[in-house]
Short mmCIF file of C-alpha atoms and ligand atoms in Angstrom, two decimals:
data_model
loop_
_atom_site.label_atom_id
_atom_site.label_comp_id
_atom_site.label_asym_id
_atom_site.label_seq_id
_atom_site.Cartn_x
_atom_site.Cartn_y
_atom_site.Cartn_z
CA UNK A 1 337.10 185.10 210.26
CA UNK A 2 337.30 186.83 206.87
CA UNK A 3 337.67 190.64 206.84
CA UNK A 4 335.02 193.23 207.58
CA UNK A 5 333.61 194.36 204.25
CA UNK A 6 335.01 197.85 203.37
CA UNK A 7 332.21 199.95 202.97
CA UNK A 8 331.86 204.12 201.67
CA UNK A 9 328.54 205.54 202.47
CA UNK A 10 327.03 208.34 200.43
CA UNK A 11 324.58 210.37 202.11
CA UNK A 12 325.16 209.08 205.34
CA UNK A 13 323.95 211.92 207.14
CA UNK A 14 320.57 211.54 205.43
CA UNK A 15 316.79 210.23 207.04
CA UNK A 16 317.99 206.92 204.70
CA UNK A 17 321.61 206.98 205.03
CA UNK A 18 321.95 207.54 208.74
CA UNK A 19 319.88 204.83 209.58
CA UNK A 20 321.51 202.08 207.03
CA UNK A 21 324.95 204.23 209.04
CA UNK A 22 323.79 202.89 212.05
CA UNK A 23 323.27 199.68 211.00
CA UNK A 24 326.46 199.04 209.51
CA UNK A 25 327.95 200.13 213.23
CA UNK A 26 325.87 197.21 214.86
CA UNK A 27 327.02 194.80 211.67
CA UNK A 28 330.29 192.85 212.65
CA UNK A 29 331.18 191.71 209.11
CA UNK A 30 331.07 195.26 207.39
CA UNK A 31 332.86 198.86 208.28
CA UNK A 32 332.23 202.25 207.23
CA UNK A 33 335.32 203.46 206.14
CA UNK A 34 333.65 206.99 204.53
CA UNK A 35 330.61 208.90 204.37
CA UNK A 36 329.90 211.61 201.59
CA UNK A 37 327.34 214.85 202.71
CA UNK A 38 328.05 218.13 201.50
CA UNK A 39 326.94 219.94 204.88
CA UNK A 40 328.96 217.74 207.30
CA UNK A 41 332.20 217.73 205.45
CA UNK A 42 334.93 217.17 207.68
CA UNK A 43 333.43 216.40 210.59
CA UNK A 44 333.62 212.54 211.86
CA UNK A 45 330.47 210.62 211.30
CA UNK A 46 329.77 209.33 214.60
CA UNK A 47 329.90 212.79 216.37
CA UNK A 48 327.16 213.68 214.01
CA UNK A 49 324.79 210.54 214.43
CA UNK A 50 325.74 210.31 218.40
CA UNK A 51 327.36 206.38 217.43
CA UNK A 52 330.75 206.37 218.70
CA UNK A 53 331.57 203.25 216.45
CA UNK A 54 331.39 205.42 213.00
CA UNK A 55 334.94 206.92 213.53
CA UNK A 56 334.97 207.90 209.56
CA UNK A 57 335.20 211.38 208.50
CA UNK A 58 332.86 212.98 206.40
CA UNK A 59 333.83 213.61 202.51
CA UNK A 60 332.16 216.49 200.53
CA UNK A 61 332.42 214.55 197.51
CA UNK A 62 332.26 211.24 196.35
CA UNK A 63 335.84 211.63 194.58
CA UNK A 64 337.10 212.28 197.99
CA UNK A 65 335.80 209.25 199.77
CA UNK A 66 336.79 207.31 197.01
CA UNK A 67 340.58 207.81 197.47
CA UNK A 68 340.59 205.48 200.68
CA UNK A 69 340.29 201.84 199.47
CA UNK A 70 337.08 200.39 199.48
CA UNK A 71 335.00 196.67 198.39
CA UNK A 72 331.43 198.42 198.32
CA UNK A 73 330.18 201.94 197.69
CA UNK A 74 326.32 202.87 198.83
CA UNK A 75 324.81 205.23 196.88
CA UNK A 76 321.84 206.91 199.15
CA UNK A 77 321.70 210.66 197.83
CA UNK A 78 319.77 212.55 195.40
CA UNK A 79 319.36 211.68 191.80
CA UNK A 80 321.47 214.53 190.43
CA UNK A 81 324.28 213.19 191.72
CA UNK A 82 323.39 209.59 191.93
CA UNK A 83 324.84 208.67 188.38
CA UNK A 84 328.27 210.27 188.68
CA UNK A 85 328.85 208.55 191.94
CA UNK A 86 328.28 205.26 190.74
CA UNK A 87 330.31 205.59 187.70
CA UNK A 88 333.32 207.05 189.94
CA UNK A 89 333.13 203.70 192.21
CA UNK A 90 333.29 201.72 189.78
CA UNK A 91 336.10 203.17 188.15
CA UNK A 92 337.47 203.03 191.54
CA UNK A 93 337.02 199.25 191.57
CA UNK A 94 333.86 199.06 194.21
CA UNK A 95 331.07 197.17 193.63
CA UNK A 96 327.85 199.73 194.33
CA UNK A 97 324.19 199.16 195.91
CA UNK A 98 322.03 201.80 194.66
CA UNK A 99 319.12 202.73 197.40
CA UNK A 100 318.66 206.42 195.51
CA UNK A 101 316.02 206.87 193.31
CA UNK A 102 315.19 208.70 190.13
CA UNK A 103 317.89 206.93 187.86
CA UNK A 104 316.25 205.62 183.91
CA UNK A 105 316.63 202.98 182.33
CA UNK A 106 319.22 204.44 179.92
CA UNK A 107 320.93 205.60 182.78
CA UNK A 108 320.80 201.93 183.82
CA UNK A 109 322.53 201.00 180.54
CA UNK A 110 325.41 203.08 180.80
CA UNK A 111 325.94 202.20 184.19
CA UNK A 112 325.70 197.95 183.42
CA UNK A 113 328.45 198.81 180.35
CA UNK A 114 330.75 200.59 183.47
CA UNK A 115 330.39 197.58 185.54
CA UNK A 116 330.82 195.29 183.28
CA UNK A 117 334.06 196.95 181.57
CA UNK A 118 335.73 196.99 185.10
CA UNK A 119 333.99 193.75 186.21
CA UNK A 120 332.13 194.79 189.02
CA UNK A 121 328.40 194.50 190.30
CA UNK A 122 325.72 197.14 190.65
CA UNK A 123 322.49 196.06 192.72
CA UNK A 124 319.91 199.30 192.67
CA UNK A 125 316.66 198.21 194.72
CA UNK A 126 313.49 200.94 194.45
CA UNK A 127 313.20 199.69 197.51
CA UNK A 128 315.38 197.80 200.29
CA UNK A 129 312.01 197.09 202.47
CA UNK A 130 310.74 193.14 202.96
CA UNK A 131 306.98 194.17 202.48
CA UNK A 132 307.66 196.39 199.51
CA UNK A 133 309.92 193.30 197.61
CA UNK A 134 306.60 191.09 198.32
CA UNK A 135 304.39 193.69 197.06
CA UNK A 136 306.54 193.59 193.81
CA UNK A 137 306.50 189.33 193.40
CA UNK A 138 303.02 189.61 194.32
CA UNK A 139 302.41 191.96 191.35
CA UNK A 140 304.49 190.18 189.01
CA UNK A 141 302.48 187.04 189.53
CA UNK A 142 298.58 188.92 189.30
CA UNK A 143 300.39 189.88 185.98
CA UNK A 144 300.84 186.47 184.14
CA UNK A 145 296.76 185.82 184.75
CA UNK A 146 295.57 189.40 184.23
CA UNK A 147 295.96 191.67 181.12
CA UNK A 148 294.64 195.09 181.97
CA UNK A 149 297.23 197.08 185.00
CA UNK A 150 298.77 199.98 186.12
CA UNK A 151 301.05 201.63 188.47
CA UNK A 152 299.72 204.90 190.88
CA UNK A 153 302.69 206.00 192.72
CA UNK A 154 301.81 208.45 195.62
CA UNK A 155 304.16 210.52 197.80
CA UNK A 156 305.16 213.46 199.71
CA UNK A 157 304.73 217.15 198.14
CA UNK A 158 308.42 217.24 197.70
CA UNK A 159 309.74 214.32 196.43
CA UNK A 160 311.75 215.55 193.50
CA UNK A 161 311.65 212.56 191.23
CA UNK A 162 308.56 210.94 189.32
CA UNK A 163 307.71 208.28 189.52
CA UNK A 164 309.37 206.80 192.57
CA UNK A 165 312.14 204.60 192.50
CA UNK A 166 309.59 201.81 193.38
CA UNK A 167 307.46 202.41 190.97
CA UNK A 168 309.66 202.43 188.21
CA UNK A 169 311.45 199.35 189.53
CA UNK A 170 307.68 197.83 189.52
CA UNK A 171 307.21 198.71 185.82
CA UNK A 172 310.62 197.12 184.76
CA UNK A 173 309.27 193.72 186.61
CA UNK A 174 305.79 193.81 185.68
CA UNK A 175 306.74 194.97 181.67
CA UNK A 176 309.13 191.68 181.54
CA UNK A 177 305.46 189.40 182.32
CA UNK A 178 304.38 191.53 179.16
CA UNK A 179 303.37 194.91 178.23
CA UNK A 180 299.46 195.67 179.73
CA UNK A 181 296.95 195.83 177.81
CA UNK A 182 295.44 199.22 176.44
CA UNK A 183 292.02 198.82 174.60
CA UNK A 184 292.24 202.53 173.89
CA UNK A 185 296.07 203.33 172.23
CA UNK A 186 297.25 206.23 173.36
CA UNK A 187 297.81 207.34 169.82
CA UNK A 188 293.29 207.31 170.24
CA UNK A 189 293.00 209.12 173.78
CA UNK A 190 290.54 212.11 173.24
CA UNK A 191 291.91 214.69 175.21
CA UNK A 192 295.82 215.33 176.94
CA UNK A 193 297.22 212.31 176.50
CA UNK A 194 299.77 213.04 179.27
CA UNK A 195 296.08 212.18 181.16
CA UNK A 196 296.70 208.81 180.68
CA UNK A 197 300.31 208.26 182.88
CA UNK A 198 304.00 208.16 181.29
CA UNK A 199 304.46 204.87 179.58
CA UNK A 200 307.41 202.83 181.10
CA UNK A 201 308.29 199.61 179.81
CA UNK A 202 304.77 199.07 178.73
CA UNK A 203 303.31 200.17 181.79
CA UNK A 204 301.08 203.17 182.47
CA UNK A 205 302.54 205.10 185.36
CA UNK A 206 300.73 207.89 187.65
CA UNK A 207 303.24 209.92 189.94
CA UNK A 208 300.41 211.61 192.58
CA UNK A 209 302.31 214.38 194.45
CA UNK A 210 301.10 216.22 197.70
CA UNK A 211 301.28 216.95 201.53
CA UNK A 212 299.99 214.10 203.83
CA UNK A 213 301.14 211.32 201.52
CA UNK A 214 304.58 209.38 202.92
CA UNK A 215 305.64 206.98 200.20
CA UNK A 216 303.05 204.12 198.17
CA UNK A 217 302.80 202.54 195.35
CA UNK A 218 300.01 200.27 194.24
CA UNK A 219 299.68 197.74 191.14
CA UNK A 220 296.05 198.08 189.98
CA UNK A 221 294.87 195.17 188.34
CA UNK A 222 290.90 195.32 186.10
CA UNK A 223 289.47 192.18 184.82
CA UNK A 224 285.77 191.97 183.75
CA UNK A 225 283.38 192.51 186.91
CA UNK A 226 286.55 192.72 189.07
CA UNK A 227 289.47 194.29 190.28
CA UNK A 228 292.39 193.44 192.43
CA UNK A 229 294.86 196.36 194.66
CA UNK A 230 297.82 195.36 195.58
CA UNK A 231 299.72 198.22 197.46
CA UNK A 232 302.66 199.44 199.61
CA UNK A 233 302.80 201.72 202.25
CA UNK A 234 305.90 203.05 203.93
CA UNK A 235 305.84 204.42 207.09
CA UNK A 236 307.69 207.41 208.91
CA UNK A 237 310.83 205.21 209.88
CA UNK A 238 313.43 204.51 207.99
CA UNK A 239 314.12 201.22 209.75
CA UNK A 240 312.72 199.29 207.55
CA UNK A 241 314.90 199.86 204.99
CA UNK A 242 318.21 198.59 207.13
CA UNK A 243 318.10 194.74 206.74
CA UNK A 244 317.94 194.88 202.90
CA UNK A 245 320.30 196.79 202.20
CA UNK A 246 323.24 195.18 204.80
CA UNK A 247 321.48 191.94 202.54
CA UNK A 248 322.43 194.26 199.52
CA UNK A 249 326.18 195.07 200.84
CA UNK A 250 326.88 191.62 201.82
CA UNK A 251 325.89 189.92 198.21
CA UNK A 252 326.59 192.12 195.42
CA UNK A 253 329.86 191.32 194.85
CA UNK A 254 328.27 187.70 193.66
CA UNK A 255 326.55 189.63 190.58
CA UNK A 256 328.26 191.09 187.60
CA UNK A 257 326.77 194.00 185.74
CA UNK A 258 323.64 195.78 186.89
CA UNK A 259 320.80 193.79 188.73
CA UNK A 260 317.52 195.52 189.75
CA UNK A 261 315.18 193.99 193.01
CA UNK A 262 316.57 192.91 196.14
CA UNK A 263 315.05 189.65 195.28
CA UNK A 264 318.15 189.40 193.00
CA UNK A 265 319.84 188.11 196.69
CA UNK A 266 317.41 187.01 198.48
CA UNK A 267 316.63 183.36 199.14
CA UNK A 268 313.52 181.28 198.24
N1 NAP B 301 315.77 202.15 198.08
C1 NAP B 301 315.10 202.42 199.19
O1 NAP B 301 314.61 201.51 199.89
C2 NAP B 301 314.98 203.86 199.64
C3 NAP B 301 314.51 204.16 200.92
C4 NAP B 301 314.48 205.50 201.32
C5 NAP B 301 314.91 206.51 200.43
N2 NAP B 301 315.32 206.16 199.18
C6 NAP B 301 315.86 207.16 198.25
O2 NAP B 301 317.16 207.50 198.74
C7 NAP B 301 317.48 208.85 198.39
C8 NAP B 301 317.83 209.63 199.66
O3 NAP B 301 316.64 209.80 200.43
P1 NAP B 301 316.65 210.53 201.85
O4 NAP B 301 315.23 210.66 202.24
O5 NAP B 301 317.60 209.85 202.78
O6 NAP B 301 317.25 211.98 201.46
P2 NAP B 301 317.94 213.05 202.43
O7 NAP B 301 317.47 212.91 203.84
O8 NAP B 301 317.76 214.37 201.76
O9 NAP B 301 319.49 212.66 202.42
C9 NAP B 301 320.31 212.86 201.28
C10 NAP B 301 321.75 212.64 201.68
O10 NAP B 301 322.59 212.79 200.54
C11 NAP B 301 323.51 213.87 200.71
N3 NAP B 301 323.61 214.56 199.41
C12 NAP B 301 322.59 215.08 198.67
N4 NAP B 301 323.07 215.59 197.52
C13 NAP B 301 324.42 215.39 197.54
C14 NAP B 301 325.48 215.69 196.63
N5 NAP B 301 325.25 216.33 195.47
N6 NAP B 301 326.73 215.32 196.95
C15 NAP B 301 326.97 214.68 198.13
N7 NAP B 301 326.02 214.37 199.03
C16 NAP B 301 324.75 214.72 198.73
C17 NAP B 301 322.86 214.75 201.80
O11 NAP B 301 323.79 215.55 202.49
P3 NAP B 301 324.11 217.08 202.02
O12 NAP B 301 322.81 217.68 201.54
O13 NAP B 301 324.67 217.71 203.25
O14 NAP B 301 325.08 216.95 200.90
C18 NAP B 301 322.29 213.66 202.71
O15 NAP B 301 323.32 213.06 203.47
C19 NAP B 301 316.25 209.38 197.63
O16 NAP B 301 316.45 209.23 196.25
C20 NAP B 301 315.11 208.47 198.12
O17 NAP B 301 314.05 208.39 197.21
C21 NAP B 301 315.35 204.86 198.78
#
């Protein structure tokens, strides 16, 4: 049997990262080998999540996990420090899955040029869940027979990035169909134009904000005398995120440069 994949886990100790922690533990092809959270440095990992199979200690910085040798490198914290992580694993010869949200396009860009200069893979999915990649091919094909769409994006009061890593993972798929349709330019909107979403990659996106929402997204599609929803709703577990991204660990290092979609690795 081939080797257990090497794997560094940042934000382990997070509602995400714990859970994808814990599924690693039950995975007998992969092994944690170290998890980054500020709070927890120093302390081992499976003291913390009660799984006495996660004997790796906890880093306080990316840099520092990085020194043990490693094939992938998870990146499940915060957008702030999302970016520099990446770019340190790669440097450090990992090939990354990016579950964090809140990264742009440009940021994208300069991340595809690291991985491509030191040959390595990056696979960032808005979203690791089965129901939430269907929602996204399910989209992508209302797009090639409808013109008029956009993306509402709904979540939690404080979710610090807009719009969600979903959503703006939606816009990238549904702009490469083709740019929707605006019979009103924005240049010709009376009143805030801000009123009418954030343009990404020729989509018109609306970030909705506020207690009692968990995390949705839906594609809103308007043809003449009809409409079609098609939307995503994540629940209060972060189960559901597991299985894609062990799918994520296990086939990235098949890619080279940036990919965006678990679809990228999935079958069929
Ligand atoms: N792709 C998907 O399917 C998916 C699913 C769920 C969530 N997400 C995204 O994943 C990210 C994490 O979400 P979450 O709900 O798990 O957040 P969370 O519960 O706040 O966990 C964040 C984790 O990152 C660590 N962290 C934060 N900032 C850090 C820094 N500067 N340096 C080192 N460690 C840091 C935290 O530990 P310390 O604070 O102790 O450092 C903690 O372990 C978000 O961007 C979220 O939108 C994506």
């Amino acid at each position: 049997m081939a080797e257990p994949l090497r794997v560094i886990l940042a934000g382990a100790t997070g509602w995400a990262g714990s859970a994808l922690a814990r599924g690693i533990a039950a995975a007998a092809d992969m092994r944690l080998v170290g998890a980054v959270g500020r709070s927890h440095a120093g302390r081992r990992l499976g003291d913390l999540l009660g799984e006495p199979r996660l004997d790796c200690p906890v880093h306080a910085s990316a840099a520092d996990a990085l020194a043990a040798p490693a094939d992938v490198f998870v990146e499940y914290t915060k957008p702030d420090s999302a970016k520099a992580n990446i770019l340190a694993a790669l440097a450090a010869g990992c090939h990354v899955v990016v579950g964090t949200s809140g990264l742009t396009d440009a940021d994208y860009a300069q991340i595809d040029a690291a991985a491509r200069q030191h040959q390595r893979a990056v696979l960032a999915c808005g979203n690791f869940a089965i129901t939430a990649v269907l929602m996204m091919k399910f989209a992508e094909t209302a797009a090639r027979y409808l013109d008029h769409f956009e993306i509402v994006d709904y979540a939690h009061e404080t979710k610090v990035d807009a719009p969600s890593g979903t959503a703006r993972e939606l816009s990238v798929r549904l702009g490469r169909v083709k740019p929707a349709k605006l019979d009103v330019p924005l240049g010709e909107v009376r009143g805030p134009r801000e009123a009418r979403g954030a343009t990404l990659n020729g989509v018109q996106v609306h970030s909705v904000r506020a207690p009692g929402y968990m995390i949705s997204v839906e594609a809103i599609f308007g043809g003449r005398g009809e409409r079609l929803q098609i939307r995503h709703d994540s629940g209060e577990s972060a189960e559901p995120y597991v299985g894609g991204a062990l799918l994520a660990i296990r086939r990235v290092h098949t890619l080279a440069g940036v990919h965006r979609g678990l679809d990228t690795v999935m079958k069929g």
